[in-house]
Amino acid sequence: MGDWTTRPTIRGTFGVVSTTHWLASQSAMAVLEDGGNAFDAAVAAGFVLHVVQPHLNGPAGEVPILFAPAGADVRLLCGQGPAPQGATIGHYRSLGLDLVPGTGPLAAAVPGAFDAWLVLLRDHGTKSLAEVLAYAIGYAEHGHPVSPLLTATVARVRELFETEWTTSAELYLPAPAPGTLFRNRALAGTWRTLLRESRAASPGVASREATIDAARRIWREGFIAEAIAAFAALPAMDTSGRRHAATLTGDDLARHRAHYEAPVGYDWRGWTVHKPGPWSQGPVFLQQLALLPDGFGYDDPDYVHTLVEGTKLAMADREAWYGDAAPVPITELLSDAYNAGRRALIDRRASLELRPGSPGGRTPRLPALRPAAVGVPGANPGAGEPTVRTDGLTRGDTCHLDIVDRWGNLISATPSGGWLQASPAVPGLGFPLGTRLQMAWLAPDLPNSLTPGRRPRTTLSPSIASRDGVPILAFGTPGGDQQDQWALHFFLAVTLGGLDLQAAIDAPNWHTAAFPGSFHPRTTHPGSLTVESRLGDPQIAALRARGHDITVAEPWSQGRLCAVARDPHTGVLSAAADARGIQGYAVGR
């Protein structure tokens, strides 16, 4: 793979961008060309992604943002909203539910993406809100070319829109044909009104920061909040087959603020990898690194088997220990002693069990497992995350962006949620609510139990890696539960295999689903392993012989990676994007 790649690795010295849609990449690059920094560019790209990939993310969704200002440490800006104050287990159980629905208002957490992007712009950007929103407003008002996946997504939920979610039908029906221009004038109008009101809210204060803070107040208390709260109170059809209203209220919206926190880091072979904390699945990536044996190399004959079995152990710990509803023993989970014991569980046969550990002698608690036969992901239109099925076929993905600028500012972000197919559009605003509460359990006393004021555990997991204390590599991928599998394979291809960014992205990929899925209907597939056919018949046969339940997927189906890097010695910047996603592109100069 080092001699041939689907695309070249982009290299330059001025700035490079990689996102899951070429229009977002080009918009971010335009901001850099106009003198903006990586953080300005990221905010512009984030809002463009809401417009051009509305089946993958929206302003009422969520985004974890890892970033490293030039010369500074890696920080995390949390754009994941919590469960509303009325989102109690008792309330959902009283409705006859044993899972949070995968679609509809009842699955809505407090929106987090919008406020996080604006906090990033205020604190670390240089551009005005109007300047960074101009690109999204332009594509919403004048149109953007429709991708075949957007067309297919709208077609899949057409009947639901026509019969139940009529506010969405007004926006998206008839389904726009691929290649035609699609306009979301309601969203353009929302942003224009926001800009006008935010300027009027502080007429005597001309500062960039004051206008941004005024826009944040309007989102949580003004016309946007009023429209969201009023619509959330109306029952709408969801995956339960019944109509339910949201627990989200105006008070929940008014209370929320994006916030900074320290990421979790892990030192491995001269690298330090930084991830969101265990309210996400991010530390799964770090646990997988910690489980690798000494001397493990890219040419190890047991390479795939070892990684898959390590993933199963890390994901079992995710189910038993990760969440925002209880303290997480992350220090013990990443300790050498703990992982030495866990590593000893990996043998030559594929495990068919979910085996969480006992960090610090604690007793693990797991939710009730739901075998795959209980439900099929995607059986209900719009259910779950629009991600990769176990057979390798796709229904969409989340989004991702990575940027590094000429000054060395580095950012990695994974926007998601607020998908058009997951909840009805809010009248007049041009976007729906998110459905992230489906990731919390309706069983008590679990670290990921549904809890008012606490974040549902998310799969969103951007990455920044440092070398000798200097952040130099940002990467990530859409893909739900697959994110910290595909991203790990990329990272090891770079660090162990010596591949450049594009070659590492292009390398054959795989994933397992041998643990409870994070999205409705929360099923588990013991022993499952989905591999790209490019892995090769001999290796696939060897994995089958070890007991892996293998699904051979299309040759270019597993992964949606983006990546950027900066060589601190030469100043050369590089970027790459996954050809598998069709729409993802890297740009730079």
mmCIF file of C-alpha atoms in Angstrom, residues 9-171:
data_model
loop_
_atom_site.group_PDB
_atom_site.id
_atom_site.type_symbol
_atom_site.label_atom_id
_atom_site.label_comp_id
_atom_site.label_asym_id
_atom_site.label_seq_id
_atom_site.Cartn_x
_atom_site.Cartn_y
_atom_site.Cartn_z
ATOM 1 C CA THR A 9 -1.166 12.712 0.720
ATOM 2 C CA ILE A 10 -1.605 16.500 0.522
ATOM 3 C CA ARG A 11 1.452 18.439 1.671
ATOM 4 C CA GLY A 12 2.175 22.118 2.200
ATOM 5 C CA THR A 13 3.303 24.743 4.677
ATOM 6 C CA PHE A 14 0.408 27.240 4.751
ATOM 7 C CA GLY A 15 -2.458 25.087 6.010
ATOM 8 C CA VAL A 16 -4.172 21.747 5.412
ATOM 9 C CA VAL A 17 -7.722 20.534 6.005
ATOM 10 C CA SER A 18 -9.408 17.143 5.938
ATOM 11 C CA THR A 19 -13.169 16.726 6.372
ATOM 12 C CA THR A 20 -15.883 14.297 5.362
ATOM 13 C CA HIS A 21 -17.269 16.657 2.691
ATOM 14 C CA TRP A 22 -15.357 18.570 0.053
ATOM 15 C CA LEU A 23 -17.430 21.734 0.485
ATOM 16 C CA ALA A 24 -16.587 21.847 4.184
ATOM 17 C CA SER A 25 -12.916 21.291 3.363
ATOM 18 C CA GLN A 26 -12.927 24.065 0.755
ATOM 19 C CA SER A 27 -14.779 26.437 3.080
ATOM 20 C CA ALA A 28 -12.259 25.843 5.845
ATOM 21 C CA MET A 29 -9.413 26.421 3.405
ATOM 22 C CA ALA A 30 -11.035 29.672 2.278
ATOM 23 C CA VAL A 31 -11.038 30.854 5.890
ATOM 24 C CA LEU A 32 -7.343 30.034 6.202
ATOM 25 C CA GLU A 33 -6.644 31.885 2.949
ATOM 26 C CA ASP A 34 -8.498 34.887 4.372
ATOM 27 C CA GLY A 35 -6.148 35.038 7.359
ATOM 28 C CA GLY A 36 -8.142 32.951 9.788
ATOM 29 C CA ASN A 37 -6.616 30.280 11.985
ATOM 30 C CA ALA A 38 -7.445 26.584 12.315
ATOM 31 C CA PHE A 39 -10.165 27.296 14.869
ATOM 32 C CA ASP A 40 -11.941 29.849 12.673
ATOM 33 C CA ALA A 41 -11.727 27.353 9.816
ATOM 34 C CA ALA A 42 -13.091 24.511 11.941
ATOM 35 C CA VAL A 43 -16.162 26.512 12.974
ATOM 36 C CA ALA A 44 -16.887 27.472 9.363
ATOM 37 C CA ALA A 45 -16.497 23.836 8.288
ATOM 38 C CA GLY A 46 -18.667 22.612 11.152
ATOM 39 C CA PHE A 47 -21.591 24.816 10.143
ATOM 40 C CA VAL A 48 -21.164 23.875 6.465
ATOM 41 C CA LEU A 49 -21.364 20.192 7.439
ATOM 42 C CA HIS A 50 -24.763 20.905 9.032
ATOM 43 C CA VAL A 51 -25.954 22.111 5.637
ATOM 44 C CA VAL A 52 -24.358 19.692 3.180
ATOM 45 C CA GLN A 53 -24.620 16.532 5.324
ATOM 46 C CA PRO A 54 -27.907 17.015 7.207
ATOM 47 C CA HIS A 55 -28.392 13.242 7.311
ATOM 48 C CA LEU A 56 -25.177 13.004 9.341
ATOM 49 C CA ASN A 57 -25.212 15.988 11.718
ATOM 50 C CA GLY A 58 -26.961 19.210 12.658
ATOM 51 C CA PRO A 59 -26.733 22.242 14.949
ATOM 52 C CA ALA A 60 -28.873 20.552 17.623
ATOM 53 C CA GLY A 61 -26.552 17.556 17.721
ATOM 54 C CA GLU A 62 -23.256 17.276 19.534
ATOM 55 C CA VAL A 63 -19.501 17.611 18.970
ATOM 56 C CA PRO A 64 -16.444 16.769 21.070
ATOM 57 C CA ILE A 65 -13.566 19.057 20.036
ATOM 58 C CA LEU A 66 -9.924 18.231 20.758
ATOM 59 C CA PHE A 67 -7.546 21.077 19.995
ATOM 60 C CA ALA A 68 -4.005 22.227 20.647
ATOM 61 C CA PRO A 69 -3.141 25.912 20.256
ATOM 62 C CA ALA A 70 0.390 26.369 18.913
ATOM 63 C CA GLY A 71 2.874 25.799 21.718
ATOM 64 C CA ALA A 72 0.194 24.725 24.208
ATOM 65 C CA ASP A 73 -1.232 21.507 25.621
ATOM 66 C CA VAL A 74 -4.113 19.540 24.137
ATOM 67 C CA ARG A 75 -7.520 20.572 25.482
ATOM 68 C CA LEU A 76 -11.045 19.245 25.116
ATOM 69 C CA LEU A 77 -14.140 21.364 24.512
ATOM 70 C CA CYS A 78 -17.216 19.285 25.313
ATOM 71 C CA GLY A 79 -20.156 19.850 22.994
ATOM 72 C CA GLN A 80 -22.183 16.923 24.338
ATOM 73 C CA GLY A 81 -25.342 18.058 26.078
ATOM 74 C CA PRO A 82 -26.709 16.207 29.117
ATOM 75 C CA ALA A 83 -30.012 14.471 29.679
ATOM 76 C CA PRO A 84 -32.824 16.943 30.432
ATOM 77 C CA GLN A 85 -34.016 17.331 34.016
ATOM 78 C CA GLY A 86 -37.182 15.377 33.215
ATOM 79 C CA ALA A 87 -35.327 12.469 31.598
ATOM 80 C CA THR A 88 -35.601 9.991 34.448
ATOM 81 C CA ILE A 89 -35.612 6.228 34.161
ATOM 82 C CA GLY A 90 -38.964 6.241 35.937
ATOM 83 C CA HIS A 91 -40.509 8.486 33.299
ATOM 84 C CA TYR A 92 -39.442 6.260 30.426
ATOM 85 C CA ARG A 93 -40.440 3.098 32.272
ATOM 86 C CA SER A 94 -43.858 4.617 32.967
ATOM 87 C CA LEU A 95 -44.300 4.833 29.205
ATOM 88 C CA GLY A 96 -43.767 1.079 28.909
ATOM 89 C CA LEU A 97 -40.274 1.386 27.466
ATOM 90 C CA ASP A 98 -37.219 -0.738 28.229
ATOM 91 C CA LEU A 99 -34.976 1.213 25.827
ATOM 92 C CA VAL A 100 -34.869 4.880 24.923
ATOM 93 C CA PRO A 101 -36.347 5.092 21.407
ATOM 94 C CA GLY A 102 -33.845 5.390 18.570
ATOM 95 C CA THR A 103 -35.756 8.228 16.935
ATOM 96 C CA GLY A 104 -38.100 11.040 17.856
ATOM 97 C CA PRO A 105 -38.254 13.806 20.479
ATOM 98 C CA LEU A 106 -38.144 11.469 23.481
ATOM 99 C CA ALA A 107 -34.516 10.604 22.601
ATOM 100 C CA ALA A 108 -33.382 14.249 22.611
ATOM 101 C CA ALA A 109 -30.558 15.305 24.897
ATOM 102 C CA VAL A 110 -29.875 18.994 25.441
ATOM 103 C CA PRO A 111 -28.326 20.229 22.161
ATOM 104 C CA GLY A 112 -24.589 20.750 22.494
ATOM 105 C CA ALA A 113 -22.976 21.389 19.098
ATOM 106 C CA PHE A 114 -23.969 25.007 18.497
ATOM 107 C CA ASP A 115 -22.688 26.349 21.801
ATOM 108 C CA ALA A 116 -19.429 24.411 21.556
ATOM 109 C CA TRP A 117 -18.621 25.819 18.110
ATOM 110 C CA LEU A 118 -19.324 29.355 19.311
ATOM 111 C CA VAL A 119 -17.235 28.979 22.462
ATOM 112 C CA LEU A 120 -14.340 27.752 20.318
ATOM 113 C CA LEU A 121 -14.739 30.731 17.984
ATOM 114 C CA ARG A 122 -14.949 33.236 20.853
ATOM 115 C CA ASP A 123 -11.991 31.936 22.834
ATOM 116 C CA HIS A 124 -9.597 30.765 20.141
ATOM 117 C CA GLY A 125 -10.716 32.175 16.805
ATOM 118 C CA THR A 126 -10.122 35.552 15.208
ATOM 119 C CA LYS A 127 -13.046 35.911 12.813
ATOM 120 C CA SER A 128 -16.512 37.313 13.465
ATOM 121 C CA LEU A 129 -19.546 35.072 13.684
ATOM 122 C CA ALA A 130 -20.868 36.562 10.460
ATOM 123 C CA GLU A 131 -17.644 35.729 8.648
ATOM 124 C CA VAL A 132 -17.596 32.062 9.605
ATOM 125 C CA LEU A 133 -21.353 31.573 9.099
ATOM 126 C CA ALA A 134 -21.268 33.093 5.615
ATOM 127 C CA TYR A 135 -20.302 29.789 3.985
ATOM 128 C CA ALA A 136 -23.118 27.793 5.600
ATOM 129 C CA ILE A 137 -25.646 30.531 4.872
ATOM 130 C CA GLY A 138 -24.534 30.622 1.248
ATOM 131 C CA TYR A 139 -24.971 26.875 0.716
ATOM 132 C CA ALA A 140 -28.287 26.825 2.588
ATOM 133 C CA GLU A 141 -29.668 29.791 0.679
ATOM 134 C CA HIS A 142 -28.289 29.196 -2.822
ATOM 135 C CA GLY A 143 -27.989 25.424 -2.758
ATOM 136 C CA HIS A 144 -25.403 22.683 -2.686
ATOM 137 C CA PRO A 145 -25.107 19.611 -4.932
ATOM 138 C CA VAL A 146 -26.975 16.670 -3.392
ATOM 139 C CA SER A 147 -25.045 13.474 -2.734
ATOM 140 C CA PRO A 148 -26.594 10.092 -3.630
ATOM 141 C CA LEU A 149 -26.491 9.143 0.057
ATOM 142 C CA LEU A 150 -28.581 12.168 1.032
ATOM 143 C CA THR A 151 -31.111 11.261 -1.650
ATOM 144 C CA ALA A 152 -31.253 7.650 -0.467
ATOM 145 C CA THR A 153 -31.666 8.694 3.163
ATOM 146 C CA VAL A 154 -34.605 10.970 2.404
ATOM 147 C CA ALA A 155 -36.183 8.270 0.230
ATOM 148 C CA ARG A 156 -35.889 5.733 3.047
ATOM 149 C CA VAL A 157 -37.927 7.906 5.436
ATOM 150 C CA ARG A 158 -40.307 9.359 2.848
ATOM 151 C CA GLU A 159 -43.397 7.566 4.178
ATOM 152 C CA LEU A 160 -42.605 8.574 7.752
ATOM 153 C CA PHE A 161 -42.250 12.193 6.646
ATOM 154 C CA GLU A 162 -45.500 12.114 4.684
ATOM 155 C CA THR A 163 -47.593 10.518 7.415
ATOM 156 C CA GLU A 164 -46.022 11.686 10.680
ATOM 157 C CA TRP A 165 -43.102 14.123 10.433
ATOM 158 C CA THR A 166 -44.745 16.619 8.128
ATOM 159 C CA THR A 167 -42.416 19.460 9.127
ATOM 160 C CA SER A 168 -39.574 17.389 7.690
ATOM 161 C CA ALA A 169 -41.601 16.650 4.567
ATOM 162 C CA GLU A 170 -41.859 20.397 3.955
ATOM 163 C CA LEU A 171 -38.044 20.623 3.929
#
